[in-house]
mmCIF file of C-alpha atoms in Angstrom:
data_model
loop_
_atom_site.group_PDB
_atom_site.id
_atom_site.type_symbol
_atom_site.label_atom_id
_atom_site.label_comp_id
_atom_site.label_asym_id
_atom_site.label_seq_id
_atom_site.Cartn_x
_atom_site.Cartn_y
_atom_site.Cartn_z
ATOM 1 C CA MET A 153 0.000 0.000 0.000
ATOM 2 C CA ASP A 154 1.505 3.328 -1.019
ATOM 3 C CA GLU A 155 1.560 6.435 1.170
ATOM 4 C CA LYS A 156 -1.466 8.074 -0.491
ATOM 5 C CA THR A 157 -3.627 4.948 -0.198
ATOM 6 C CA GLU A 158 -2.602 4.518 3.422
ATOM 7 C CA SER A 159 -3.525 8.129 4.141
ATOM 8 C CA LEU A 160 -6.945 7.689 2.539
ATOM 9 C CA ARG A 161 -7.502 4.488 4.536
ATOM 10 C CA ASP A 162 -6.672 6.321 7.770
ATOM 11 C CA ILE A 163 -9.128 9.106 6.911
ATOM 12 C CA PHE A 164 -11.813 6.541 6.149
ATOM 13 C CA ILE A 165 -11.253 4.774 9.487
ATOM 14 C CA ASP A 166 -11.366 8.086 11.367
ATOM 15 C CA VAL A 167 -14.609 9.180 9.693
ATOM 16 C CA THR A 168 -16.514 5.892 9.697
ATOM 17 C CA GLU A 169 -14.938 4.037 12.579
ATOM 18 C CA GLU A 170 -14.903 1.006 10.274
ATOM 19 C CA SER A 171 -11.744 -0.757 9.210
ATOM 20 C CA THR A 172 -13.136 -2.548 6.166
ATOM 21 C CA VAL A 173 -15.536 -1.816 3.323
ATOM 22 C CA THR A 174 -17.793 -4.467 1.858
ATOM 23 C CA GLU A 175 -19.857 -3.600 -1.181
ATOM 24 C CA HIS A 176 -23.166 -5.382 -1.643
ATOM 25 C CA GLN A 177 -23.135 -7.125 -5.011
ATOM 26 C CA GLU A 178 -26.355 -7.438 -6.921
ATOM 27 C CA ASP A 179 -27.481 -9.107 -10.105
ATOM 28 C CA VAL A 180 -27.422 -6.468 -12.813
ATOM 29 C CA ARG A 181 -29.097 -6.315 -16.206
ATOM 30 C CA GLY A 182 -27.257 -8.484 -18.676
ATOM 31 C CA SER A 183 -25.845 -10.869 -16.118
ATOM 32 C CA LEU A 184 -25.189 -14.344 -17.423
ATOM 33 C CA THR A 185 -26.529 -15.888 -14.236
ATOM 34 C CA ARG A 186 -30.130 -14.758 -13.787
ATOM 35 C CA GLU A 187 -32.698 -16.265 -11.449
ATOM 36 C CA GLY A 188 -35.493 -18.429 -12.801
ATOM 37 C CA SER A 189 -35.767 -20.921 -15.602
ATOM 38 C CA THR A 190 -35.707 -19.888 -19.235
ATOM 39 C CA GLU A 191 -39.391 -20.822 -19.513
ATOM 40 C CA ASP A 192 -40.378 -18.771 -16.434
ATOM 41 C CA ARG A 193 -38.455 -15.733 -17.589
ATOM 42 C CA THR A 194 -39.946 -16.023 -21.081
ATOM 43 C CA ALA A 195 -43.456 -16.315 -19.597
ATOM 44 C CA ASP A 196 -42.797 -13.162 -17.536
ATOM 45 C CA VAL A 197 -41.855 -11.168 -20.653
ATOM 46 C CA ILE A 198 -44.905 -12.470 -22.523
ATOM 47 C CA ALA A 199 -47.146 -11.550 -19.570
ATOM 48 C CA ALA A 200 -45.715 -8.014 -19.574
ATOM 49 C CA MET A 201 -46.412 -7.767 -23.306
ATOM 50 C CA ALA A 202 -49.979 -9.068 -22.794
ATOM 51 C CA ASP A 203 -50.537 -6.259 -20.274
ATOM 52 C CA ARG A 204 -49.549 -3.708 -22.902
ATOM 53 C CA TYR A 205 -50.833 -5.231 -26.164
ATOM 54 C CA ASP A 206 -53.746 -7.306 -27.393
ATOM 55 C CA LEU A 207 -51.820 -10.471 -28.198
ATOM 56 C CA PRO A 208 -53.440 -13.010 -30.537
ATOM 57 C CA THR A 209 -55.366 -15.545 -28.459
ATOM 58 C CA SER A 210 -55.002 -18.528 -30.807
ATOM 59 C CA LEU A 211 -52.109 -19.903 -28.718
ATOM 60 C CA ASP A 212 -52.067 -20.333 -24.947
ATOM 61 C CA ASP A 213 -49.250 -19.082 -22.713
ATOM 62 C CA ALA A 214 -47.287 -22.343 -22.793
ATOM 63 C CA GLN A 215 -47.475 -22.437 -26.603
ATOM 64 C CA ARG A 216 -46.256 -18.841 -26.780
ATOM 65 C CA VAL A 217 -43.262 -19.758 -24.614
ATOM 66 C CA ASP A 218 -42.558 -22.717 -26.910
ATOM 67 C CA LEU A 219 -42.867 -20.436 -29.947
ATOM 68 C CA VAL A 220 -40.271 -18.009 -28.552
ATOM 69 C CA ALA A 221 -37.878 -20.854 -27.708
ATOM 70 C CA ALA A 222 -38.288 -22.370 -31.183
ATOM 71 C CA PHE A 223 -37.729 -18.956 -32.813
ATOM 72 C CA TYR A 224 -34.431 -18.544 -30.968
ATOM 73 C CA ALA A 225 -33.492 -22.126 -31.851
ATOM 74 C CA GLY A 226 -33.743 -21.099 -35.517
ATOM 75 C CA ALA A 227 -36.970 -22.915 -36.451
ATOM 76 C CA ASP A 228 -39.045 -21.477 -39.284
ATOM 77 C CA ASP A 229 -42.754 -20.707 -38.968
ATOM 78 C CA ASP A 230 -43.816 -23.924 -40.716
ATOM 79 C CA SER A 231 -41.808 -26.075 -38.281
ATOM 80 C CA ILE A 232 -43.084 -24.128 -35.293
ATOM 81 C CA ALA A 233 -46.674 -24.458 -36.538
ATOM 82 C CA GLU A 234 -46.255 -28.207 -36.906
ATOM 83 C CA SER A 235 -44.810 -28.593 -33.405
ATOM 84 C CA LEU A 236 -47.620 -26.474 -31.906
ATOM 85 C CA ASP A 237 -50.319 -28.145 -34.028
ATOM 86 C CA THR A 238 -51.506 -24.841 -35.475
ATOM 87 C CA THR A 239 -51.293 -22.866 -38.706
ATOM 88 C CA THR A 240 -48.269 -21.054 -40.070
ATOM 89 C CA GLU A 241 -50.334 -17.849 -40.184
ATOM 90 C CA THR A 242 -51.112 -18.165 -36.451
ATOM 91 C CA VAL A 243 -47.418 -18.618 -35.694
ATOM 92 C CA GLU A 244 -46.435 -15.634 -37.841
ATOM 93 C CA ARG A 245 -49.058 -13.330 -36.306
ATOM 94 C CA THR A 246 -48.175 -14.379 -32.752
ATOM 95 C CA ARG A 247 -44.434 -14.146 -33.422
ATOM 96 C CA LEU A 248 -44.767 -10.612 -34.790
ATOM 97 C CA ALA A 249 -47.042 -9.630 -31.893
ATOM 98 C CA LEU A 250 -44.191 -10.765 -29.615
ATOM 99 C CA HIS A 251 -41.806 -8.470 -31.560
ATOM 100 C CA LEU A 252 -39.896 -11.410 -33.020
ATOM 101 C CA VAL A 253 -38.941 -10.228 -36.492
ATOM 102 C CA ARG A 254 -36.555 -12.277 -38.605
ATOM 103 C CA ASP A 255 -33.631 -10.414 -40.203
ATOM 104 C CA ARG A 256 -34.752 -11.310 -43.717
ATOM 105 C CA GLU A 257 -38.184 -9.782 -43.034
ATOM 106 C CA THR A 258 -36.677 -6.345 -42.592
ATOM 107 C CA ASP A 259 -35.137 -6.503 -46.072
ATOM 108 C CA SER A 260 -38.432 -5.639 -47.696
ATOM 109 C CA PRO A 261 -38.516 -4.361 -51.274
ATOM 110 C CA ILE A 262 -41.417 -2.211 -50.045
ATOM 111 C CA GLU A 263 -40.389 0.820 -47.979
ATOM 112 C CA PRO A 264 -42.438 0.692 -44.727
ATOM 113 C CA SER A 265 -43.417 4.378 -44.803
ATOM 114 C CA ASP A 266 -44.378 4.096 -48.496
ATOM 115 C CA LEU A 267 -46.442 1.005 -47.729
ATOM 116 C CA ARG A 268 -48.265 2.775 -44.876
ATOM 117 C CA GLU A 269 -49.073 5.744 -47.115
ATOM 118 C CA ARG A 270 -50.350 3.499 -49.888
ATOM 119 C CA LEU A 271 -52.518 1.463 -47.513
ATOM 120 C CA ALA A 272 -53.983 4.667 -46.066
ATOM 121 C CA ASP A 273 -55.315 5.569 -49.525
ATOM 122 C CA ALA A 274 -56.121 2.153 -51.043
ATOM 123 C CA ASP A 275 -57.029 -1.415 -50.111
ATOM 124 C CA VAL A 276 -54.520 -4.268 -49.968
ATOM 125 C CA ALA A 277 -55.530 -5.703 -53.358
ATOM 126 C CA THR A 278 -54.975 -2.348 -55.105
ATOM 127 C CA VAL A 279 -51.602 -1.825 -53.423
ATOM 128 C CA ALA A 280 -50.562 -5.388 -54.321
ATOM 129 C CA ALA A 281 -51.518 -4.810 -57.968
ATOM 130 C CA ASP A 282 -49.628 -1.488 -58.032
ATOM 131 C CA LEU A 283 -46.533 -3.171 -56.597
ATOM 132 C CA ASP A 284 -46.927 -6.246 -58.816
ATOM 133 C CA THR A 285 -47.022 -8.607 -55.846
ATOM 134 C CA THR A 286 -49.523 -10.697 -53.884
ATOM 135 C CA THR A 287 -51.936 -9.462 -51.249
ATOM 136 C CA GLU A 288 -50.298 -11.899 -48.781
ATOM 137 C CA THR A 289 -46.919 -10.239 -49.375
ATOM 138 C CA VAL A 290 -48.355 -6.756 -48.817
ATOM 139 C CA GLU A 291 -50.167 -7.865 -45.652
ATOM 140 C CA HIS A 292 -47.039 -9.572 -44.309
ATOM 141 C CA HIS A 293 -44.790 -6.559 -44.940
ATOM 142 C CA HIS A 294 -47.413 -4.296 -43.405
ATOM 143 C CA ARG A 295 -47.482 -6.457 -40.240
ATOM 144 C CA VAL A 296 -43.673 -6.408 -40.114
ATOM 145 C CA ALA A 297 -43.650 -2.603 -40.484
ATOM 146 C CA GLU A 298 -46.233 -2.272 -37.705
ATOM 147 C CA THR A 299 -44.167 -4.573 -35.487
ATOM 148 C CA GLN A 300 -41.026 -2.533 -36.106
ATOM 149 C CA ALA A 301 -42.917 0.648 -35.197
ATOM 150 C CA ALA A 302 -44.200 -0.983 -31.983
ATOM 151 C CA ARG A 303 -40.651 -2.091 -31.121
ATOM 152 C CA ARG A 304 -39.340 1.447 -31.572
ATOM 153 C CA ALA A 305 -42.175 2.847 -29.433
ATOM 154 C CA VAL A 306 -40.978 0.850 -26.407
ATOM 155 C CA GLY A 307 -37.261 1.164 -27.071
ATOM 156 C CA ASP A 308 -37.206 -2.491 -28.187
ATOM 157 C CA ARG A 309 -37.245 -3.543 -24.529
ATOM 158 C CA PHE A 310 -39.295 -6.720 -25.027
ATOM 159 C CA ARG A 311 -37.097 -8.046 -27.826
ATOM 160 C CA GLU A 312 -34.016 -7.190 -25.773
ATOM 161 C CA ALA A 313 -35.495 -9.099 -22.823
ATOM 162 C CA PHE A 314 -35.949 -12.179 -25.026
ATOM 163 C CA ASP A 315 -32.425 -11.734 -26.412
ATOM 164 C CA GLU A 316 -31.073 -11.573 -22.874
ATOM 165 C CA ILE A 317 -32.829 -14.816 -21.947
ATOM 166 C CA TYR A 318 -31.858 -16.822 -25.030
ATOM 167 C CA LEU A 319 -28.671 -15.251 -26.359
ATOM 168 C CA ASP A 320 -27.062 -14.721 -22.934
ATOM 169 C CA ALA A 321 -27.915 -18.306 -21.959
ATOM 170 C CA ASP A 322 -26.264 -19.518 -25.156
ATOM 171 C CA LEU A 323 -23.254 -17.286 -24.480
ATOM 172 C CA ALA A 324 -23.030 -18.548 -20.902
ATOM 173 C CA SER A 325 -22.905 -22.159 -22.075
ATOM 174 C CA HIS A 326 -20.087 -21.269 -24.476
ATOM 175 C CA THR A 327 -18.115 -19.396 -21.818
ATOM 176 C CA ASP A 328 -18.490 -22.360 -19.441
ATOM 177 C CA ASP A 329 -16.987 -24.599 -22.114
ATOM 178 C CA VAL A 330 -14.171 -22.159 -22.824
ATOM 179 C CA THR A 331 -13.380 -21.764 -19.129
ATOM 180 C CA ARG A 332 -13.430 -25.508 -18.573
ATOM 181 C CA ASP A 333 -11.271 -26.175 -21.640
ATOM 182 C CA GLY A 334 -8.845 -23.412 -20.686
ATOM 183 C CA LEU A 335 -8.421 -24.752 -17.170
ATOM 184 C CA ASP A 336 -7.992 -28.291 -18.442
ATOM 185 C CA GLU A 337 -5.209 -27.165 -20.770
ATOM 186 C CA ALA A 338 -3.561 -24.993 -18.123
ATOM 187 C CA THR A 339 -3.519 -27.756 -15.524
ATOM 188 C CA GLU A 340 -2.641 -30.608 -17.840
ATOM 189 C CA GLY A 341 0.386 -32.488 -16.577
ATOM 190 C CA MET A 342 0.447 -30.727 -13.204
ATOM 191 C CA GLU A 343 0.912 -32.860 -10.157
ATOM 192 C CA ASN A 344 -0.709 -32.132 -6.842
ATOM 193 C CA GLU A 345 1.354 -32.829 -3.777
ATOM 194 C CA LEU A 346 -1.134 -32.593 -0.967
ATOM 195 C CA SER A 347 -0.523 -34.196 2.337
ATOM 196 C CA LEU A 348 -3.680 -34.716 4.295
#
């Protein structure tokens, strides 16, 4: 301990009459070790979203949790629909209501603001004909645009909460492996001489 640190320690002891400092550590946002199971934490986020939005009611809470898990596992809507015994359209609508937009869905050839303006003045069939595409494509891109707007309105907090649950958990499993592998390599060939 250098002279300055020792002086500061002496001042601290004089002022507080304590000789040690112990900081309380708490679990902070983004921690890799959060309380609760993945399913429970996912259900909590979905419940918070249900308080704010009118979520589609075609799927129950457990199915919604399964949908989120399957989305983060990389399953497409058809596979998710099959596993939940429902339609692909139900999965897509519920997924978008839960702010789960796939990267490829944001690469729309239709500019979201342009699409909104067109749909304000004309029906879906007219807009689809003008854009030389299907009504399903226009409706899908409109739902994606609405989802993106809803995400921005809440600072993307729900999607970030899902990311924290699924991407941090995945990261934690990788860091456990790296730590274990690193320790194994570092201690390989070392002998312990313990006398009990």
